XYZ file of C-alpha atoms in Angstrom:
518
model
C -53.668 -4.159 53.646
C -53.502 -0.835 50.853
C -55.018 2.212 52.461
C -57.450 3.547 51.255
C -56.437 7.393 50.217
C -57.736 10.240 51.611
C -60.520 12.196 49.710
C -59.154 15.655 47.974
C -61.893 17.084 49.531
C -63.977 16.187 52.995
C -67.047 17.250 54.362
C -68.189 15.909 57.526
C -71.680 14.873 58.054
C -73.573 17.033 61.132
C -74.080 13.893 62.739
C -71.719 10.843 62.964
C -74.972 8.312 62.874
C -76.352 9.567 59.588
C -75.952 7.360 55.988
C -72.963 8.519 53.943
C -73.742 8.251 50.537
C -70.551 9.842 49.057
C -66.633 9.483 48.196
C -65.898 13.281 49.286
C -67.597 12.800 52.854
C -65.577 9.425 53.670
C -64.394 9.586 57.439
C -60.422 9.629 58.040
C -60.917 6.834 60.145
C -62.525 4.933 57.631
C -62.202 1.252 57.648
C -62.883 -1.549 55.220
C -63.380 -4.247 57.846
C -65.688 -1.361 60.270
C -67.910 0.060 57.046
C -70.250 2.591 57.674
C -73.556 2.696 58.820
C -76.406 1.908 55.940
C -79.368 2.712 58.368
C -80.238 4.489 61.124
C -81.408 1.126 62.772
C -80.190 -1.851 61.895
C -82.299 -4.432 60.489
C -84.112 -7.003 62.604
C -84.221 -10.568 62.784
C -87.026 -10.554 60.376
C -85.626 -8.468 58.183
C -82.553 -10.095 57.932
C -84.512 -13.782 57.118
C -86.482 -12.101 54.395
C -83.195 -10.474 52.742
C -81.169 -13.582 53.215
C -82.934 -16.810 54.221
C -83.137 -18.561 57.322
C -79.502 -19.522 57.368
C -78.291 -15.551 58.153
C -78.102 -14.120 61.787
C -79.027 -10.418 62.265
C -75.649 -9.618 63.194
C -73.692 -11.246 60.965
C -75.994 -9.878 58.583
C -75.515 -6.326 59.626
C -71.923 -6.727 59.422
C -71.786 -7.437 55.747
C -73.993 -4.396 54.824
C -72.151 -1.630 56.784
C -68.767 -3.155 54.774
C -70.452 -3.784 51.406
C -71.891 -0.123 51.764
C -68.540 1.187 52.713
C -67.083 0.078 49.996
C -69.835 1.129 47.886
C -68.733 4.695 49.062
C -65.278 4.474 49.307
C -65.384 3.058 45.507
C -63.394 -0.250 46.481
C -66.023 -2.914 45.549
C -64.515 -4.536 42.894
C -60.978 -4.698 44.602
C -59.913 -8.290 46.045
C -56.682 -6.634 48.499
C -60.210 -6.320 50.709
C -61.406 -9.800 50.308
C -60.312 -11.183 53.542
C -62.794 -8.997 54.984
C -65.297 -10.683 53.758
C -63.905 -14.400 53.122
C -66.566 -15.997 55.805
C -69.566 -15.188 53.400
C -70.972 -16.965 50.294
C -70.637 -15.076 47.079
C -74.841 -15.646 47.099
C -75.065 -13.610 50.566
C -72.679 -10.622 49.644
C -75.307 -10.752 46.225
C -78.206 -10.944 47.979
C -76.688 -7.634 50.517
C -75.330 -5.542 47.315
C -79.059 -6.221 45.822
C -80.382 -4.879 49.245
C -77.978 -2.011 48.960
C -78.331 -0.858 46.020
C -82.015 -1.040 46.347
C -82.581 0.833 49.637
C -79.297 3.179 49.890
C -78.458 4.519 46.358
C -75.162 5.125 45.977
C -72.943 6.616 42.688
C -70.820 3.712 42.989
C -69.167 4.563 39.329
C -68.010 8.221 40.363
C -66.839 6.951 43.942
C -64.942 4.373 42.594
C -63.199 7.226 39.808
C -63.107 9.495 42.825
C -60.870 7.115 44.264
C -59.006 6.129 41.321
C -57.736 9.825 40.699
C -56.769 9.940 44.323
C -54.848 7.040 44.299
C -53.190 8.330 41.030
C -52.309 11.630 43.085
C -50.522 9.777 45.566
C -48.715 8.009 43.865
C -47.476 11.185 41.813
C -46.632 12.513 45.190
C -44.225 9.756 46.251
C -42.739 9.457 42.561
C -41.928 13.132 43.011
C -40.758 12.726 46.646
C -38.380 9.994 45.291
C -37.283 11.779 42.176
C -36.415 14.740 44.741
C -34.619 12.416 47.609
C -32.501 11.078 44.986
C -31.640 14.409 42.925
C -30.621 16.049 46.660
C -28.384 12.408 47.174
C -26.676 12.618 43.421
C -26.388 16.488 44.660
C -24.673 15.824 47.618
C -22.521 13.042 46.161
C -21.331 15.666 43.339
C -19.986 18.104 46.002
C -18.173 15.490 47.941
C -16.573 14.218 45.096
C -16.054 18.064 43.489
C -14.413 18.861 47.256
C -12.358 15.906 46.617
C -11.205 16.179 43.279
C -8.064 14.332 42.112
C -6.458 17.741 41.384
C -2.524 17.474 41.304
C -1.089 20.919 40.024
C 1.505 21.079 37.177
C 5.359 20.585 38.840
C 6.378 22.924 35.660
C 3.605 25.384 35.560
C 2.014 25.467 38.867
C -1.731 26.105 40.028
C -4.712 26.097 36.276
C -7.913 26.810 36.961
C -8.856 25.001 33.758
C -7.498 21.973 34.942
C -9.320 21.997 38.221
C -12.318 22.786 36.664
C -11.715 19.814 34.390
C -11.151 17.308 37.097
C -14.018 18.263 38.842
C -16.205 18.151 35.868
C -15.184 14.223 35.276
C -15.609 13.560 38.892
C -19.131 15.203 38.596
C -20.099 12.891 35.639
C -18.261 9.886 37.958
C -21.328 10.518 40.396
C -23.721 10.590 37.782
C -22.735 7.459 36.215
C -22.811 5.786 39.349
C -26.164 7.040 40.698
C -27.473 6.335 37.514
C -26.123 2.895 37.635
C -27.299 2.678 41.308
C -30.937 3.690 40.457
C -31.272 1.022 37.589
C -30.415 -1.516 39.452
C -32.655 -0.839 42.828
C -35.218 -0.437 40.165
C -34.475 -3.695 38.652
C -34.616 -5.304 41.734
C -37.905 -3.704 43.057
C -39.892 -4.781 39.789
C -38.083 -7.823 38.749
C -37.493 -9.103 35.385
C -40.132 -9.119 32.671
C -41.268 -12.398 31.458
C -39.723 -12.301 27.718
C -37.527 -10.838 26.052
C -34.673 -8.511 25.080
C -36.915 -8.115 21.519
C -39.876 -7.320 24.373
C -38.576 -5.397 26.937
C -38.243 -3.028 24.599
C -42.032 -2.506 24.174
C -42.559 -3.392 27.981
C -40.592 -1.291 29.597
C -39.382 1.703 27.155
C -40.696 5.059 28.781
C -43.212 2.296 31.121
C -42.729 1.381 34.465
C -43.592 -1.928 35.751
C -46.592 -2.156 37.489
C -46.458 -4.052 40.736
C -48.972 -6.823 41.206
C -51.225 -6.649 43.812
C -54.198 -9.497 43.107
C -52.726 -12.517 45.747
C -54.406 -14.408 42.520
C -52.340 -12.961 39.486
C -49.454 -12.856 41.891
C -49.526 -16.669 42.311
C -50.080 -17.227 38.759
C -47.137 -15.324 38.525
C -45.044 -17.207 40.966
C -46.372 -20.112 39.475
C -44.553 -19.452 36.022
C -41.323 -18.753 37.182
C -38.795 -21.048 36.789
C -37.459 -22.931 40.199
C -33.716 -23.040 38.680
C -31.771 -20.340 40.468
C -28.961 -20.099 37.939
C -28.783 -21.598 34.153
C -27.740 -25.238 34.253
C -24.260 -25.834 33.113
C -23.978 -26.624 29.891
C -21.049 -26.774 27.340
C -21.549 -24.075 23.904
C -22.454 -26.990 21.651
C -25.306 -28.884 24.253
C -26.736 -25.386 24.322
C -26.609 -24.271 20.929
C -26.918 -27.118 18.662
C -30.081 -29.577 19.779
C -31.967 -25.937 18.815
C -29.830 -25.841 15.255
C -30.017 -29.447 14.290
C -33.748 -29.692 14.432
C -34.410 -26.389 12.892
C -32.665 -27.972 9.981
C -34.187 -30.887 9.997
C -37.768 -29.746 10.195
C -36.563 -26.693 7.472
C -35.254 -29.686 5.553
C -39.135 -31.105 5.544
C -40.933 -28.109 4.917
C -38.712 -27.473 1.681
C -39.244 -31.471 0.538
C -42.894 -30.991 0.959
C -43.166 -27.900 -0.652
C -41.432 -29.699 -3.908
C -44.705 -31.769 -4.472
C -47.399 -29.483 -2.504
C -49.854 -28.154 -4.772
C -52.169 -25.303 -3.631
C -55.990 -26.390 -3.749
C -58.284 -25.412 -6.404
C -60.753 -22.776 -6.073
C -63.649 -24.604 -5.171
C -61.645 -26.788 -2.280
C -60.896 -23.593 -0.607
C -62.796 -23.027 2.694
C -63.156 -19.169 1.951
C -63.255 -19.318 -2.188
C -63.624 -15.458 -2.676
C -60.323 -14.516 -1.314
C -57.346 -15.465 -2.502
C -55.039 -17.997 -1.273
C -52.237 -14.604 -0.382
C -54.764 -13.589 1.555
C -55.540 -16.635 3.358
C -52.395 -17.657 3.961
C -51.434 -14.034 5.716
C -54.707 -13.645 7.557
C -54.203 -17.143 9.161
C -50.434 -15.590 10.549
C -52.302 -12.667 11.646
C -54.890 -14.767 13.397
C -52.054 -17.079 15.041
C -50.088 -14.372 16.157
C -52.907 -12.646 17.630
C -54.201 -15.550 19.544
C -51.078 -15.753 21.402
C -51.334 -12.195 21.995
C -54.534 -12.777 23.767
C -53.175 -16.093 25.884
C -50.633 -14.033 27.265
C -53.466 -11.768 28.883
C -54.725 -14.590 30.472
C -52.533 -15.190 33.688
C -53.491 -19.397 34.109
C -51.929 -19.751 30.821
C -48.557 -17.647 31.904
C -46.676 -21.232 33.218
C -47.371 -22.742 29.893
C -46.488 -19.934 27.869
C -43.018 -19.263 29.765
C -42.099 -22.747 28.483
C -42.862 -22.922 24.966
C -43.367 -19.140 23.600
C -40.091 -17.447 25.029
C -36.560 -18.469 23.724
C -34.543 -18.889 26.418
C -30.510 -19.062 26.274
C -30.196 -20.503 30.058
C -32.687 -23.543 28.691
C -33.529 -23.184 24.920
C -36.039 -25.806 23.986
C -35.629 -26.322 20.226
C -39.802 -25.980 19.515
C -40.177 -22.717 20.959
C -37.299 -21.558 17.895
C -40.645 -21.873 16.109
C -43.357 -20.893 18.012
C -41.935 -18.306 19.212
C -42.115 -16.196 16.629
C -45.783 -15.847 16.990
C -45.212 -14.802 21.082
C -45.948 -10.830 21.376
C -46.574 -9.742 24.892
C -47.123 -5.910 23.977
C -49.813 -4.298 21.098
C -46.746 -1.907 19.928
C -44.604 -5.473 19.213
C -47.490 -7.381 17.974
C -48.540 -4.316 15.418
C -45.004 -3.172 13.819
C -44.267 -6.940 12.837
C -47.522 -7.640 11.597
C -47.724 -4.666 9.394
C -44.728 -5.787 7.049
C -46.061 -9.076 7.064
C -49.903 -7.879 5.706
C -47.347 -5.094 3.643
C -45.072 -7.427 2.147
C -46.548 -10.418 2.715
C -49.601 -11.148 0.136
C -47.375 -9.990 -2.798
C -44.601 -12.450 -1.869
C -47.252 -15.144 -1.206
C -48.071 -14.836 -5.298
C -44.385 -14.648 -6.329
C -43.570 -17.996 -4.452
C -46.957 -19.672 -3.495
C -48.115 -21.289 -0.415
C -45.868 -23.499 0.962
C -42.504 -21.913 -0.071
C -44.039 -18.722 1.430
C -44.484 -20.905 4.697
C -40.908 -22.262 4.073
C -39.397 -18.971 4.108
C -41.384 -16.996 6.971
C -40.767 -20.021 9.646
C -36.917 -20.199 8.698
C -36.746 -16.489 8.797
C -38.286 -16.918 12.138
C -36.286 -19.836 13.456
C -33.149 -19.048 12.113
C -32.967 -15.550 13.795
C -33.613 -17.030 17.010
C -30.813 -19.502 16.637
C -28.558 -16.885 15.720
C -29.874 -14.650 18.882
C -28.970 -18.293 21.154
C -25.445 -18.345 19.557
C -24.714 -14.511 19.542
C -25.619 -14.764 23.456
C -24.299 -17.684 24.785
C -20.915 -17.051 23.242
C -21.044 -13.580 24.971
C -22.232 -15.349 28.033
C -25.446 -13.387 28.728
C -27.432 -16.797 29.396
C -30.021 -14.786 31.603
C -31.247 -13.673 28.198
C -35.173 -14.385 26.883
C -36.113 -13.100 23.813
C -39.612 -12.900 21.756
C -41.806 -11.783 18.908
C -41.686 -12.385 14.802
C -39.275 -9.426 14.415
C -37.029 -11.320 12.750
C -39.604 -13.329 10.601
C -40.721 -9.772 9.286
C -37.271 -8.589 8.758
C -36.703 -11.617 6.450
C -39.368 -11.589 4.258
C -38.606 -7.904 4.057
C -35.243 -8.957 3.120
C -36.222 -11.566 0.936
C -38.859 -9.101 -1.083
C -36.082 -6.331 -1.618
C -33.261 -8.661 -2.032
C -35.714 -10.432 -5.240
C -36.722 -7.029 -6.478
C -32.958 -5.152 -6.018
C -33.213 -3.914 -9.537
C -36.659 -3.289 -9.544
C -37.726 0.029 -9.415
C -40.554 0.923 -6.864
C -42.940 4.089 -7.540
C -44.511 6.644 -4.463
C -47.498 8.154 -6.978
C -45.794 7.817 -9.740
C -42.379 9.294 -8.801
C -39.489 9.189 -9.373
C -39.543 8.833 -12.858
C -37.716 5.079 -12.958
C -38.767 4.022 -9.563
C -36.524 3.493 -6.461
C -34.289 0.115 -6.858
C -35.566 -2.573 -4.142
C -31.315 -2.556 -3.231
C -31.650 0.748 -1.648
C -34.637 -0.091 0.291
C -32.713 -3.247 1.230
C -30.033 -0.678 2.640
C -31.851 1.279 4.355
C -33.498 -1.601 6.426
C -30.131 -2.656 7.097
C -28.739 0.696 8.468
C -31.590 1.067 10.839
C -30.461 -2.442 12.523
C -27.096 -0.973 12.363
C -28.052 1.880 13.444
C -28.804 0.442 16.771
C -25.921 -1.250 17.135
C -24.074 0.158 20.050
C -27.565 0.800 21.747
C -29.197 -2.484 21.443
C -28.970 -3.748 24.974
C -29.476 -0.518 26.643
C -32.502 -0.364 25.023
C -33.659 -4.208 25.295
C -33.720 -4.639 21.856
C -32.882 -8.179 20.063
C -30.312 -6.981 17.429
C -28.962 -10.449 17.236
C -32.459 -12.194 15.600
C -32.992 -8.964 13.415
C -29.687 -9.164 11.819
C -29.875 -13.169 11.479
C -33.333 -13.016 10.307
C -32.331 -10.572 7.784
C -29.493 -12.613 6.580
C -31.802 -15.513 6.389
C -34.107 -14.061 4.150
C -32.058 -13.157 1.792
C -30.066 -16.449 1.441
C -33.590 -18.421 1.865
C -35.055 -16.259 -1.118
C -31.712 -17.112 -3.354
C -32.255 -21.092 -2.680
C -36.288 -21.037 -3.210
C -35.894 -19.082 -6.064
C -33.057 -21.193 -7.625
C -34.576 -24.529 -6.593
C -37.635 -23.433 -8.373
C -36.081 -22.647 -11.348
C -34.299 -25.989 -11.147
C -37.520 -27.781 -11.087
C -39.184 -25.850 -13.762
C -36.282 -26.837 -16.045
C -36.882 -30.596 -14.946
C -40.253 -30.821 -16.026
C -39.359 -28.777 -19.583
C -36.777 -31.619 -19.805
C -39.574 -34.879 -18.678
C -37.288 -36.194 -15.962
C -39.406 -37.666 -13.256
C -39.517 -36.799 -9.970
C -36.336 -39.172 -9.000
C -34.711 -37.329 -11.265
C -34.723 -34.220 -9.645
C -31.572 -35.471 -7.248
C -29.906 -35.092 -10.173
C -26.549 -35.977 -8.250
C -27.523 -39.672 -7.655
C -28.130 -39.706 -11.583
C -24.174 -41.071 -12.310
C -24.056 -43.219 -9.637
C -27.387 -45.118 -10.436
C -26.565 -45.859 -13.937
C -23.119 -47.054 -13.128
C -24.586 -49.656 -10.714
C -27.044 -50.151 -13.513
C -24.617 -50.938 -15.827
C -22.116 -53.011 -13.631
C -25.411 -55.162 -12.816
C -26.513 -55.654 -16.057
C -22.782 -56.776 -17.219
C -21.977 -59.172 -14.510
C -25.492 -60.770 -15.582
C -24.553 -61.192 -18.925
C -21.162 -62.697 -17.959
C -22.624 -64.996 -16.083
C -25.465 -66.274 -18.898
C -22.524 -66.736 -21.352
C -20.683 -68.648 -19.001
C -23.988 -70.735 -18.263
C -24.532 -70.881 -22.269
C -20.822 -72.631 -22.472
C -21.434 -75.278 -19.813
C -24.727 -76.347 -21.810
C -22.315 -76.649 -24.433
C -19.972 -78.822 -23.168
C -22.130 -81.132 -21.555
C -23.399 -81.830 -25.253
């Protein structure tokens, strides 16, 4: 059971019988399942019937006030670690006390309960610190065994250097360092446990953050509840782990791009929302979806389902969640820095490439970076990996914008005079990835999906773009929509052709026989 912290400041009450009202007079002996005294007298049999109905005895009765006031005081009302306390009552009874309570005995339950709050957050300040000190004093301690013991050999040719010595103990210094440091990390790993998500996530969740430990029994069992029961990844060979994911990311790619060869977007007055345009639509409704998901995730029932099919995982990657996925954001920071590019850049490629080639390209962006984030890690082995978010569906249609527009020039208020070219923009995104390159796992970051969504967009772009020009020339030329496979074109007519002679062979040999028979 949490204690409940001491007040920063305590005055006692003249008398131990009389009502305490507030946070700063809370006894040190205070406690939740005792409570504190709402009367002078406590209330009768008759009493007690009018407050709660026949069914309450006085002394039950009395029991639940003194602890419902207590907590009124010591501002832990609202907080279920106390709830056992209290489990024997109806949540109609502990209503019908509070409304007593608060009635008879007023009480600043808001400032008690902030009272407590910055208490609590003073405490645990004071053990961080404590901590932070008993581990400085260890790495201390450590660094002047290890500078006492030194591998110092002097020179055989010129004897005793100071500069030497000082050298060796400076490596054996940064020895300790390295393996406090790496001691540290990994009792702090182990105290909070892993993260639900993602190396793309982590970074959000945990850069300059703490975990938070759970303390709710129910959140914790939700919690438990979602965690898988395997206790290492099954064993799979590369291929059963990497290409079930691939081969229907093709194939449902493959779909998308036949139906966007016939899809037509709907006229104006078909549209659900006719005043905006069909950019806009099309964007908002990604917005919408991601941010839906967003919410879910703050909703701890839904945490089992959501492990399962909104977190690639390389220990057990189920080939849907390459695709949804990419709408999964656990953290505002995540969910905001990939939807900006895509209400940025977004709209304006919508109008270049309409609807459903847009769709096309942001869901292979999307998928394809998370296949190339399953291959880059299970190669390397690191199948404890999860990974989430629409980074790399951004990245692509980034990609994809600049890659279209590399010899476009691209004004800032009318400067510079001929524009920046989209290639250098295209650079620069790609030196920030690279940038990160040798940092990427320390700081939980996904490199993997940002670099293969980036490549995907770009080589997505090149075949939309060139497919589309393909099919404009079609229709300039009247073929019809068989056509189109141009490729099957030869063969057809040869068949065609072979038919149509073998038929006529056979009617002039039919023609002879008639003949001769005359």
């Amino acid at each position: 059971m949490p204690a409940v912290p001491q007040p920063r400041r305590c005055r006692m009450a003249l008398f131990s019988n009389h009502r305490i009202c507030d946070y700063e007079q809370l006894p040190n002996d205070y406690q939740d399942r005792v409570g504190l005294p709402f009367s002078i007298n406590e209330l009768t049999h008759v009493e007690v019937q009018r407050i709660f109905g026949a069914d309450m005895k006085p002394e039950p009765a009395n029991h639940l006030l003194r602890v419902l006031h207590g907590r009124r005081v010591a501002g832990t009302l609202d907080d279920p670690a106390y709830a056992v306390n209290t489990a024997q009552f109806t949540y109609e009874q502990m209503g019908k006390a509070l409304a007593y309570l608060r009635k008879t005995v007023p009480v600043e339950e808001v400032r008690n309960a902030g009272l407590r709050a910055e208490d609590e957050l003073a405490q645990m300040e004071g053990q961080m610190a404590e901590a932070k000190e008993a581990n400085e004093r260890e790495v201390e301690h450590e660094e002047g065994v290890i500078a006492r013991e030194a591998p110092y050999t002097e020179d055989p040719v010129y004897g005793h250097s100071v500069f030497d010595q000082i050298r060796a103990t400076n490596r054996a210094k940064q020895k300790a360092r390295d393996v406090a440091a790496t001691k540290d990390r990994l009792e702090r790993e182990e105290r909070e446990g892993t993260i639900p998500g993602t190396l793309a996530e982590l970074n959000q969740e945990s850069h300059g953050h703490r975990t938070k430990a759970i303390t709710n029994p129910t959140i914790q069992a939700y919690y438990e509840a979602a965690q898988s029961d395997l206790v290492e990844p099954p064993d799979m060979s590369v291929a059963a782990r990497i290409l079930p994911s691939a081969i229907f990311v093709t194939l449902l790619l493959g779909l998308m791009a036949a139906i966007s060869m016939v899809y037509e977007e709907p006229a104006r007055r078909y549209r659900l929302i006719p005043e905006i345009s069909t950019a806009q639509a099309t964007v908002a409704a990604l917005v919408a979806v991601n941010l839906l998901v967003y919410m879910a995730w703050k909703v701890p029932p839904l945490w089992k389902y959501l492990n399962g099919l909104f977190i690639v995982s390389v220990a057990t990657p189920r080939p849907l969640a390459m695709f949804t996925t990419i709408f999964s954001h656990q953290s505002l920071s995540h969910l905001l820095a990939n939807m900006l590019p895509l209400i940025v850049i977004g709209p304006a490629l919508h109008d270049e490439m309409g609807r459903a080639d847009f769709l096309t390209l942001f869901l292979a962006c999307g998928s394809l970076s998370f296949v190339g984030s399953l291959t880059t890690y299970t190669l390397r082995g690191m199948l404890g990996t999860t990974t989430i978010g629409g980074s790399g569906a951004t990245l692509g249609l980034c990609a994809a914008y600049f890659w279209e527009h590399r010899m476009d020039g691209f004004k800032f208020f009318g400067l510079p005079e001929h524009g920046v070219h989209g290639i250098i923009f295209l650079a620069g995104l790609l030196a920030l990835q690279l940038a990160g390159l040798g940092k990427a796992l320390a700081r939980k970051i996904d490199l993997a999906s940002h670099l293969a969504g980036f490549a995907a967009g770009m080589a997505s772009i090149e075949v939309i773009q060139r497919t589309a020009r393909q099919r404009q020339a079609n229709e300039v030329e009247g073929r019809s929509v068989i056509e189109v496979w141009f490729w099957l074109k030869p063969w057809l007519r040869a068949w065609l052709d072979e038919k149509q002679a073998t038929a006529a062979v056979a009617e002039a040999e039919r023609e002879a026989q008639r003949k001769d028979k005359k």
